[in-house]
CSV table of C-alpha atoms and ligand atoms in Angstrom, one decimal:
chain,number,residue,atom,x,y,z
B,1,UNK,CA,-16.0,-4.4,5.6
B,2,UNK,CA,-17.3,-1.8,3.1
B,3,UNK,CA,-15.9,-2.1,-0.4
B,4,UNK,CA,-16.2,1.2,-1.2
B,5,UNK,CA,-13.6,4.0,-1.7
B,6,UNK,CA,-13.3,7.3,-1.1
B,7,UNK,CA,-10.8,10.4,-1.5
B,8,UNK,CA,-10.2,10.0,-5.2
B,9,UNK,CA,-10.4,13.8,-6.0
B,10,UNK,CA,-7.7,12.4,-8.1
B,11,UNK,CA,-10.0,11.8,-10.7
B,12,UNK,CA,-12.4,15.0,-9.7
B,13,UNK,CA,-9.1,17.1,-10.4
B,14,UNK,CA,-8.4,15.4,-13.7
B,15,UNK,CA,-12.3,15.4,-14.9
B,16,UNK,CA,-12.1,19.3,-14.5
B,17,UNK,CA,-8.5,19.8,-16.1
B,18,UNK,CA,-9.6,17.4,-19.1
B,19,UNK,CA,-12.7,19.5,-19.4
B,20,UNK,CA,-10.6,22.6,-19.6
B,21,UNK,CA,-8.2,21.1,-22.2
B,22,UNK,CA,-10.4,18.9,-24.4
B,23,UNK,CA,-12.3,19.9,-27.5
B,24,UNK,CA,-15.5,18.4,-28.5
B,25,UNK,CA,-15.1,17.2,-32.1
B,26,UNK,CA,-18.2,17.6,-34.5
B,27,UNK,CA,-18.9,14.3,-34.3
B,28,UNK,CA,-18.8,14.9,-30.3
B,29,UNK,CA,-16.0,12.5,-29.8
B,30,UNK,CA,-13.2,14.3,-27.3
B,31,UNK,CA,-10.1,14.7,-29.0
B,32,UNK,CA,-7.2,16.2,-27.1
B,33,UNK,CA,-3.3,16.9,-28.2
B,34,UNK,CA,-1.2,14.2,-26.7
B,35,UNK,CA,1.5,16.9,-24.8
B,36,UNK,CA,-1.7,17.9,-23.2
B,37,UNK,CA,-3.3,14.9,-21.7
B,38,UNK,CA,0.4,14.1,-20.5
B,39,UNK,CA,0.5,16.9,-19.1
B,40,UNK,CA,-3.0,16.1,-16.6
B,41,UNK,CA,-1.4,12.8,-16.0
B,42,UNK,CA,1.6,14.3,-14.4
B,43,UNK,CA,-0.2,16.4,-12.7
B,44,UNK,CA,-2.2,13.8,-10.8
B,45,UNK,CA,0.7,12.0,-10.1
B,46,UNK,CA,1.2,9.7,-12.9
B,47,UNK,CA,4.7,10.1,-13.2
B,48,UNK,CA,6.7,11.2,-16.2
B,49,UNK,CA,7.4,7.8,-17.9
B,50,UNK,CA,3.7,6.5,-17.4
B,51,UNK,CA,2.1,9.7,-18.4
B,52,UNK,CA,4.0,10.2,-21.8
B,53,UNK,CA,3.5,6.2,-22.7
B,54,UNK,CA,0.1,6.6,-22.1
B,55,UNK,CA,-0.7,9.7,-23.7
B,56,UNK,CA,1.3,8.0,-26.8
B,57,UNK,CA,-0.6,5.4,-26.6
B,58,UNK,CA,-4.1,7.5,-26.8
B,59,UNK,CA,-2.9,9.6,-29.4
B,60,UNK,CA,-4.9,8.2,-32.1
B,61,UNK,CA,-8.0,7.9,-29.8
B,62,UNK,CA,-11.2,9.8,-31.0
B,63,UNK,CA,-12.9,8.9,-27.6
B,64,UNK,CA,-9.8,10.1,-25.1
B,65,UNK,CA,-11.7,10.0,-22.0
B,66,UNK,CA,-13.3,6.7,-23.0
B,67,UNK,CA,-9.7,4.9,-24.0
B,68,UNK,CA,-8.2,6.4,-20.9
B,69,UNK,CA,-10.9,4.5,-19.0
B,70,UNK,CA,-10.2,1.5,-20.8
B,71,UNK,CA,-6.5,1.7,-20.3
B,72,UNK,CA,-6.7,2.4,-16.8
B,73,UNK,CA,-8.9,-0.4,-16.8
B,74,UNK,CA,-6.7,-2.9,-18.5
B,75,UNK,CA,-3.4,-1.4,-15.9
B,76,UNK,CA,-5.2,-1.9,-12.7
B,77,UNK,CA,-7.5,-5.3,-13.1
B,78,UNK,CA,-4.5,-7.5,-12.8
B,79,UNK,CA,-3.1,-6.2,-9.8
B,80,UNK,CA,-6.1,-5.0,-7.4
B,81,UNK,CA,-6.0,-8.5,-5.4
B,82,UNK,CA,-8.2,-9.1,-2.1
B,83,UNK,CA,-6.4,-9.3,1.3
B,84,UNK,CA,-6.4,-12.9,1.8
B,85,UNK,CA,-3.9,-15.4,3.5
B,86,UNK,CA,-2.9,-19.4,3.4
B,87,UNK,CA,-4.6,-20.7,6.6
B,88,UNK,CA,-2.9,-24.1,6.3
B,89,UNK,CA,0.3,-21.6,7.3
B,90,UNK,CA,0.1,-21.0,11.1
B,91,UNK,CA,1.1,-18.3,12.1
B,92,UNK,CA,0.6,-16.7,8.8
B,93,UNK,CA,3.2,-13.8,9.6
B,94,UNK,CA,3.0,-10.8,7.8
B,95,UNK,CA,5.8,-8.1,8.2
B,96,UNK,CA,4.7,-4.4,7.4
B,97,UNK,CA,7.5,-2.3,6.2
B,98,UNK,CA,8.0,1.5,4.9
B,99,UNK,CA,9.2,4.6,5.8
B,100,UNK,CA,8.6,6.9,8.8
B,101,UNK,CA,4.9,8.2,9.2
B,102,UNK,CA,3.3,6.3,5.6
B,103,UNK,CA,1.0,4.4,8.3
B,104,UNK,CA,2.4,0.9,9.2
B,105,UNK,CA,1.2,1.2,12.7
B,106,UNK,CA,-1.8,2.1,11.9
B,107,UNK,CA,-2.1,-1.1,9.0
B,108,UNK,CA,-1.4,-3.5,11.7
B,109,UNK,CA,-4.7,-2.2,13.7
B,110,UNK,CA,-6.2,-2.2,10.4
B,111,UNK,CA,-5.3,-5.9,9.7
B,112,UNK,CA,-5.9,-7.3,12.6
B,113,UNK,CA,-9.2,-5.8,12.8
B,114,UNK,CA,-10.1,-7.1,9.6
B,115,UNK,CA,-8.0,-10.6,10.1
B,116,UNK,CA,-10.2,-10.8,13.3
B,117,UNK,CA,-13.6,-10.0,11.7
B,118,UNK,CA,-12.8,-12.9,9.7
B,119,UNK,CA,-12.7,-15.1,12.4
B,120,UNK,CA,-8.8,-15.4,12.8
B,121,UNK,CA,-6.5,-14.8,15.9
B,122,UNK,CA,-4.0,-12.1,15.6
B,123,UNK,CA,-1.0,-11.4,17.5
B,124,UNK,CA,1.2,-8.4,16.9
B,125,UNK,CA,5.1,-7.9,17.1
B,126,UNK,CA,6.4,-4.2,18.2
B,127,UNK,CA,9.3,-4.4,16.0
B,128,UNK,CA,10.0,-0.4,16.1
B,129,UNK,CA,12.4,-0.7,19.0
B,130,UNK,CA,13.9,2.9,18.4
B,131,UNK,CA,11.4,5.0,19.9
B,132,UNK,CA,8.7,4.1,23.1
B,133,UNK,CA,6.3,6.1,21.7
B,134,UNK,CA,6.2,3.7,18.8
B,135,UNK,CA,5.6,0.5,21.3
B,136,UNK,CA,3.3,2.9,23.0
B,137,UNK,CA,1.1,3.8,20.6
B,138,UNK,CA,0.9,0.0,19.2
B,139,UNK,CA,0.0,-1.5,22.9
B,140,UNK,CA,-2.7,0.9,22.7
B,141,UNK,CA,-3.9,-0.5,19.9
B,142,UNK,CA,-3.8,-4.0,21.0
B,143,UNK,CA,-5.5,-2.9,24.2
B,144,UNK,CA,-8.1,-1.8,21.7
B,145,UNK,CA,-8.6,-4.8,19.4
B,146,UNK,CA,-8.4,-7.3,22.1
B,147,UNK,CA,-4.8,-8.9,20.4
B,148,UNK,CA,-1.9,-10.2,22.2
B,149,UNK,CA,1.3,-8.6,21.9
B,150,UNK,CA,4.8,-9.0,21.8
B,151,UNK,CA,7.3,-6.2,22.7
B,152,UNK,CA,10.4,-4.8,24.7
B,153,UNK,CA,10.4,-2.9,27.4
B,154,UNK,CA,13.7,-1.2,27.0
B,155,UNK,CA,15.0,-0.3,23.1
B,156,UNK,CA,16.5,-3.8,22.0
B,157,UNK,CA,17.1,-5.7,18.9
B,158,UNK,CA,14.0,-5.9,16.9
B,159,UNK,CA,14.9,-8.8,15.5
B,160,UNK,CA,15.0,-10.3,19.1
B,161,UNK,CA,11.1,-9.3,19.7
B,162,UNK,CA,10.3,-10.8,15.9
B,163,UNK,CA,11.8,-14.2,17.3
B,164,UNK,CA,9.7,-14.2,20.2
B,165,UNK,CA,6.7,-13.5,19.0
B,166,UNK,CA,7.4,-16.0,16.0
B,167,UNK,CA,8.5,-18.7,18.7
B,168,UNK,CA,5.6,-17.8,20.9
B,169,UNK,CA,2.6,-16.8,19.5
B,170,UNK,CA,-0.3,-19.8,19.3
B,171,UNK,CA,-2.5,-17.1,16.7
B,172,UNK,CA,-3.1,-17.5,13.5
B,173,UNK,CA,-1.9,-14.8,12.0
B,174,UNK,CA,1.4,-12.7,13.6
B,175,UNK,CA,1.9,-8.4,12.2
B,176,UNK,CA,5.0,-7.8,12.6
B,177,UNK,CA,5.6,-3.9,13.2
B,178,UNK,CA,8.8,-2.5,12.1
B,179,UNK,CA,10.4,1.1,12.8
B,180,UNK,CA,9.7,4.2,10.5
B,181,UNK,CA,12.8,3.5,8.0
B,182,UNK,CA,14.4,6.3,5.8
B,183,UNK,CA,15.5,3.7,3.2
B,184,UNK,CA,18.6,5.3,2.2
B,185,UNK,CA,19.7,4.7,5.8
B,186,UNK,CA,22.0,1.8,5.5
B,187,UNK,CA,22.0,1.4,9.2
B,188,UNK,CA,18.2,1.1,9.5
B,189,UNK,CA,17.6,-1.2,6.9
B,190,UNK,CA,20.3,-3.7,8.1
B,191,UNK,CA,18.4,-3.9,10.9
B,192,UNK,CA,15.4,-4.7,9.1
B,193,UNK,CA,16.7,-7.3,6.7
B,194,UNK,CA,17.8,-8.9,10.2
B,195,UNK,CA,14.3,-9.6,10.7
B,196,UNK,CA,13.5,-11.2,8.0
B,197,UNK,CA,16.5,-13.6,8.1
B,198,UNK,CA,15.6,-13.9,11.8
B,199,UNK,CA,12.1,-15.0,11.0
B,200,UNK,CA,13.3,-16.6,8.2
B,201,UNK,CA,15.1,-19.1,10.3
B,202,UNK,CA,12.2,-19.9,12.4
B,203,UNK,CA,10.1,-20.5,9.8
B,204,UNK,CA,12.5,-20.8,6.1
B,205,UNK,CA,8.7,-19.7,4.6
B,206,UNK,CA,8.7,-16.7,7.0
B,207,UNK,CA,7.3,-14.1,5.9
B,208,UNK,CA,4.0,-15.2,4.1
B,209,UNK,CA,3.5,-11.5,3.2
B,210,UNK,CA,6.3,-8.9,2.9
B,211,UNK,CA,3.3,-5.6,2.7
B,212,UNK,CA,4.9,-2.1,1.8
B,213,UNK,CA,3.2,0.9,3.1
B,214,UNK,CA,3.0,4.1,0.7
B,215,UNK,CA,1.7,7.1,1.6
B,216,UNK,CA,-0.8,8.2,-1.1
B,217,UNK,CA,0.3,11.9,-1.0
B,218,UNK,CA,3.9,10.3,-2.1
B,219,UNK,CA,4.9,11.2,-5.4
B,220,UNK,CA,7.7,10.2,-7.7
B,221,UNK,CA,9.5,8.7,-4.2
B,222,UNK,CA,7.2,6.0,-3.9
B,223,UNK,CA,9.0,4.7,-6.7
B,224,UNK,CA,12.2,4.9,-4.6
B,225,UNK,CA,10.3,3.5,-1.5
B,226,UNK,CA,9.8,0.0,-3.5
B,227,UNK,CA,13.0,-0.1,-5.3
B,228,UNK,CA,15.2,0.5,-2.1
B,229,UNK,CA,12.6,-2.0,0.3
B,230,UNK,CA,13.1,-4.6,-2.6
B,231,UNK,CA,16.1,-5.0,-1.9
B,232,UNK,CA,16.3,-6.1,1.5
B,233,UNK,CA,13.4,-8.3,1.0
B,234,UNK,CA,10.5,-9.2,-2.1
B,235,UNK,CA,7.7,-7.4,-1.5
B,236,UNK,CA,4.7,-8.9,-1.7
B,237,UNK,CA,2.3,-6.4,-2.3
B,238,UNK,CA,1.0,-2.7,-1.5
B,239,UNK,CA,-0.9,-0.8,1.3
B,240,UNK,CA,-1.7,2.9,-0.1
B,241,UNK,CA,-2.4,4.8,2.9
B,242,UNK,CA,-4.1,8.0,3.5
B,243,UNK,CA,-6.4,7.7,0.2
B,244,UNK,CA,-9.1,9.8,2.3
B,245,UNK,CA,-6.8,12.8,2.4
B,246,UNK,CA,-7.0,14.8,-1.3
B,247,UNK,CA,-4.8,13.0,-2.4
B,248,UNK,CA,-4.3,13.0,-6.4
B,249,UNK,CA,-4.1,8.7,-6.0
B,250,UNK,CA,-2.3,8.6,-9.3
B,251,UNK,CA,0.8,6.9,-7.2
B,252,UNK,CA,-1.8,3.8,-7.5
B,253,UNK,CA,-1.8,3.4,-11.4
B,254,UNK,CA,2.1,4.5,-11.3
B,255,UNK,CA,2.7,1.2,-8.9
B,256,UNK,CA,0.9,-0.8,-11.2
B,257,UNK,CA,2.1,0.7,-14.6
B,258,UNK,CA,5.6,0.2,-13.5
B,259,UNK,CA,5.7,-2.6,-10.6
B,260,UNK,CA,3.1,-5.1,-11.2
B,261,UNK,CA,3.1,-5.5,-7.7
B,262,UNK,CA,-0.5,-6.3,-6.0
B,263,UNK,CA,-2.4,-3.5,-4.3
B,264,UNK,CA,-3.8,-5.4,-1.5
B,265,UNK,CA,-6.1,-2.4,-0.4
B,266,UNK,CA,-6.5,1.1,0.6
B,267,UNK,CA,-6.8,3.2,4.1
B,268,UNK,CA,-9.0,5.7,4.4
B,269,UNK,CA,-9.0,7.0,7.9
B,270,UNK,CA,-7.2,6.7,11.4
B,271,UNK,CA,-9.5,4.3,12.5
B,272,UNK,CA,-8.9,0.6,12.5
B,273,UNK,CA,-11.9,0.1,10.4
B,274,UNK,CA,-10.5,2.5,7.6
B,275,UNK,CA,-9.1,-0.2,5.2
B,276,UNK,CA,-11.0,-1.5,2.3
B,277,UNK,CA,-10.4,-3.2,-1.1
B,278,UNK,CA,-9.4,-0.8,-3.9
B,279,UNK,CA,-12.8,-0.8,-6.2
B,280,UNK,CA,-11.9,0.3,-9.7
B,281,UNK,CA,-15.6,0.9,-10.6
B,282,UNK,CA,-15.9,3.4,-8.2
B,283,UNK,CA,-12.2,4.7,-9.7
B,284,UNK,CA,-13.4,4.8,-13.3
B,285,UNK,CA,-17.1,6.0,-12.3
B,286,UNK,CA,-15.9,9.0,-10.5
B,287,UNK,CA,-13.6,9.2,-14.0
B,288,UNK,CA,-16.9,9.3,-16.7
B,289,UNK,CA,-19.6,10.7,-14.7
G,301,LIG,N1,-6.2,10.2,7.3
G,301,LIG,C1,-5.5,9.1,7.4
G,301,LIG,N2,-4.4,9.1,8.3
G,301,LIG,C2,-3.7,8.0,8.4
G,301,LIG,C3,-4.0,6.8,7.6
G,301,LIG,N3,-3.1,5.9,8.0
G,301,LIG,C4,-2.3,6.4,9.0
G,301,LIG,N4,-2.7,7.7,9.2
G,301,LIG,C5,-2.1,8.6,10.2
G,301,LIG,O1,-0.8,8.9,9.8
G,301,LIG,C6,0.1,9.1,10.9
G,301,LIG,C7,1.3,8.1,10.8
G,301,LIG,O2,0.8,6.8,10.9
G,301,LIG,P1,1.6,5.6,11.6
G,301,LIG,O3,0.8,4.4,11.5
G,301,LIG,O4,2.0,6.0,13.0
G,301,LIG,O5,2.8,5.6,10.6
G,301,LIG,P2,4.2,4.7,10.8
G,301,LIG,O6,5.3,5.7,11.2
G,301,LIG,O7,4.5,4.2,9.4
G,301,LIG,O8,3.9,3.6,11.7
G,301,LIG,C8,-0.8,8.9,12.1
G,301,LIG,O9,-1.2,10.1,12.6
G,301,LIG,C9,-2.0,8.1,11.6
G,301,LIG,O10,-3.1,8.3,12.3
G,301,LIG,C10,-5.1,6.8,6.7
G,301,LIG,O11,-5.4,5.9,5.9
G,301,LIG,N5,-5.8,8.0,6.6
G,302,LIG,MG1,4.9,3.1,13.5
């Protein structure tokens, strides 16, 4: 598994707006008005709140570009954790929630090509019920990676396939798959808190992981995204999706500015060996150089 990342023209697109709104002082330290860097920040997806603290914060700074390295720095060490599971819990059950098209699907290949890499079995659970295409295209994926799998033939309770699998599966770790959920749909996430309290009393430390899928092109909703899923069930930490596609990737230091919540790693691709740890060097690098 590479540890590399890629896609942050986030930071491409904020080198080239600072160097259009910087000066170069006489001493040839950077100095910039503080309305101005907040400005970039929102721009590449910071986030009103975040931005203007920030740029507060650097106000003072001589060396902008170099304290905004720092400070991004200091935001995202704490919270850029590896994937990594409790093997002394077995089945280590992980459920992957989020809404409609951010890439949960496509996790669980992800996952369970890099749980299996590892050396660990994987089952999977085909928790989005609504729509066939959705079992569909996750079969096809299990086909691929050589993992058992657990599903419904005709729509049904998705809480009902989660038991199954949880009372049958011998793996190591189970994914549990849930539908696309527009989280202001009551409906939808009633269903989905149903699986965790299903799970839940299988196993009363089921789930091990509760992982939230974002979208990296998501802006200010991603916010939304991990207040509303919060409420149905902790999350545990974050999956940013789609980092490979332009995306401006400030939703990451938004997340951890505002959340605390772990970012367990990035996807980069529609492949199921597309996920990789979040490197911050390479973040700040592609910052300075
Ligand atoms: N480029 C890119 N596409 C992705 C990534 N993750 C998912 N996708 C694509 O996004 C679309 C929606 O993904 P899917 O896993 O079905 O989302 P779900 O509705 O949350 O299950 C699919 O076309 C995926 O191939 C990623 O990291 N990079
Ligand atoms: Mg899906």
């Amino acid at each position: 598994m590479t540890c590399g990342i890629s896609g942050l023209s986030f930071f491409k697109k904020l080198k080239s707006t600072i160097s259009g709104v910087f000066s170069t002082g006489t001493k040839g330290s950077v100095r910039i008005g503080d309305t101005d860097l907040e400005d970039v920040l929102i721009g590449a997806d910071f986030g009103v709140d975040l931005a203007s603290k920030i740029a507060r914060e650097l106000r003072a700074e001589k060396d902008v570009v170099g304290a905004l390295r720092m400070k991004l720095e200091s935001i995202l060490q704490p919270i850029i954790k590896d994937m990594e599971i409790d093997r002394s819990k077995k089945p280590f059950v992980i459920v992957l929630a989020g809404v409609n098209g951010s890439g949960k699907t496509t996790t669980v290949a992800k996952l369970a090509c890099f749980f299996k890499a590892e050396g660990l079995s994987v089952d999977i659970a085909a928790c989005d019920t609504f729509r066939a295409a959705a079992t569909e295209q996750l079969s096809a994926w299990a086909i691929k990676l050589d993992c058992r799998i657990f599903k419904s033939e005709t729509p049904k309770d998705p809480a009902s396939v989660a038991f199954d699998a949880l009372q049958s599966t011998k793996s190591d770790v189970l994914l549990i798959d849930t539908a696309g959920r527009l989280q202001n749909n009551t409906n939808l996430m009633s269903e989905l808190a149903k699986i965790y309290r299903t799970i839940g009393k299988i196993d009363k430390s089921a789930p091990h992981m509760n992982i939230l899928i974002i979208d990296a092109t998501t802006g200010q909703n991603s916010i939304e995204q991990i207040k509303e899923f919060s409420k149905v069930h902790p999350i545990s930490g974050i999956i940013i999706s789609k980092m490979d596609g332009g995306s401006k990737g400030g939703v990451i230091t938004r997340v951890a500015g505002e959340f605390e919540l772990p970012i367990l790693g990035i996807g980069t691709g529609e492949n199921e060996h597309n996920f990789e740890k979040f490197s911050i060097e390479k973040f700040l690098k592609d910052l300075v150089e």
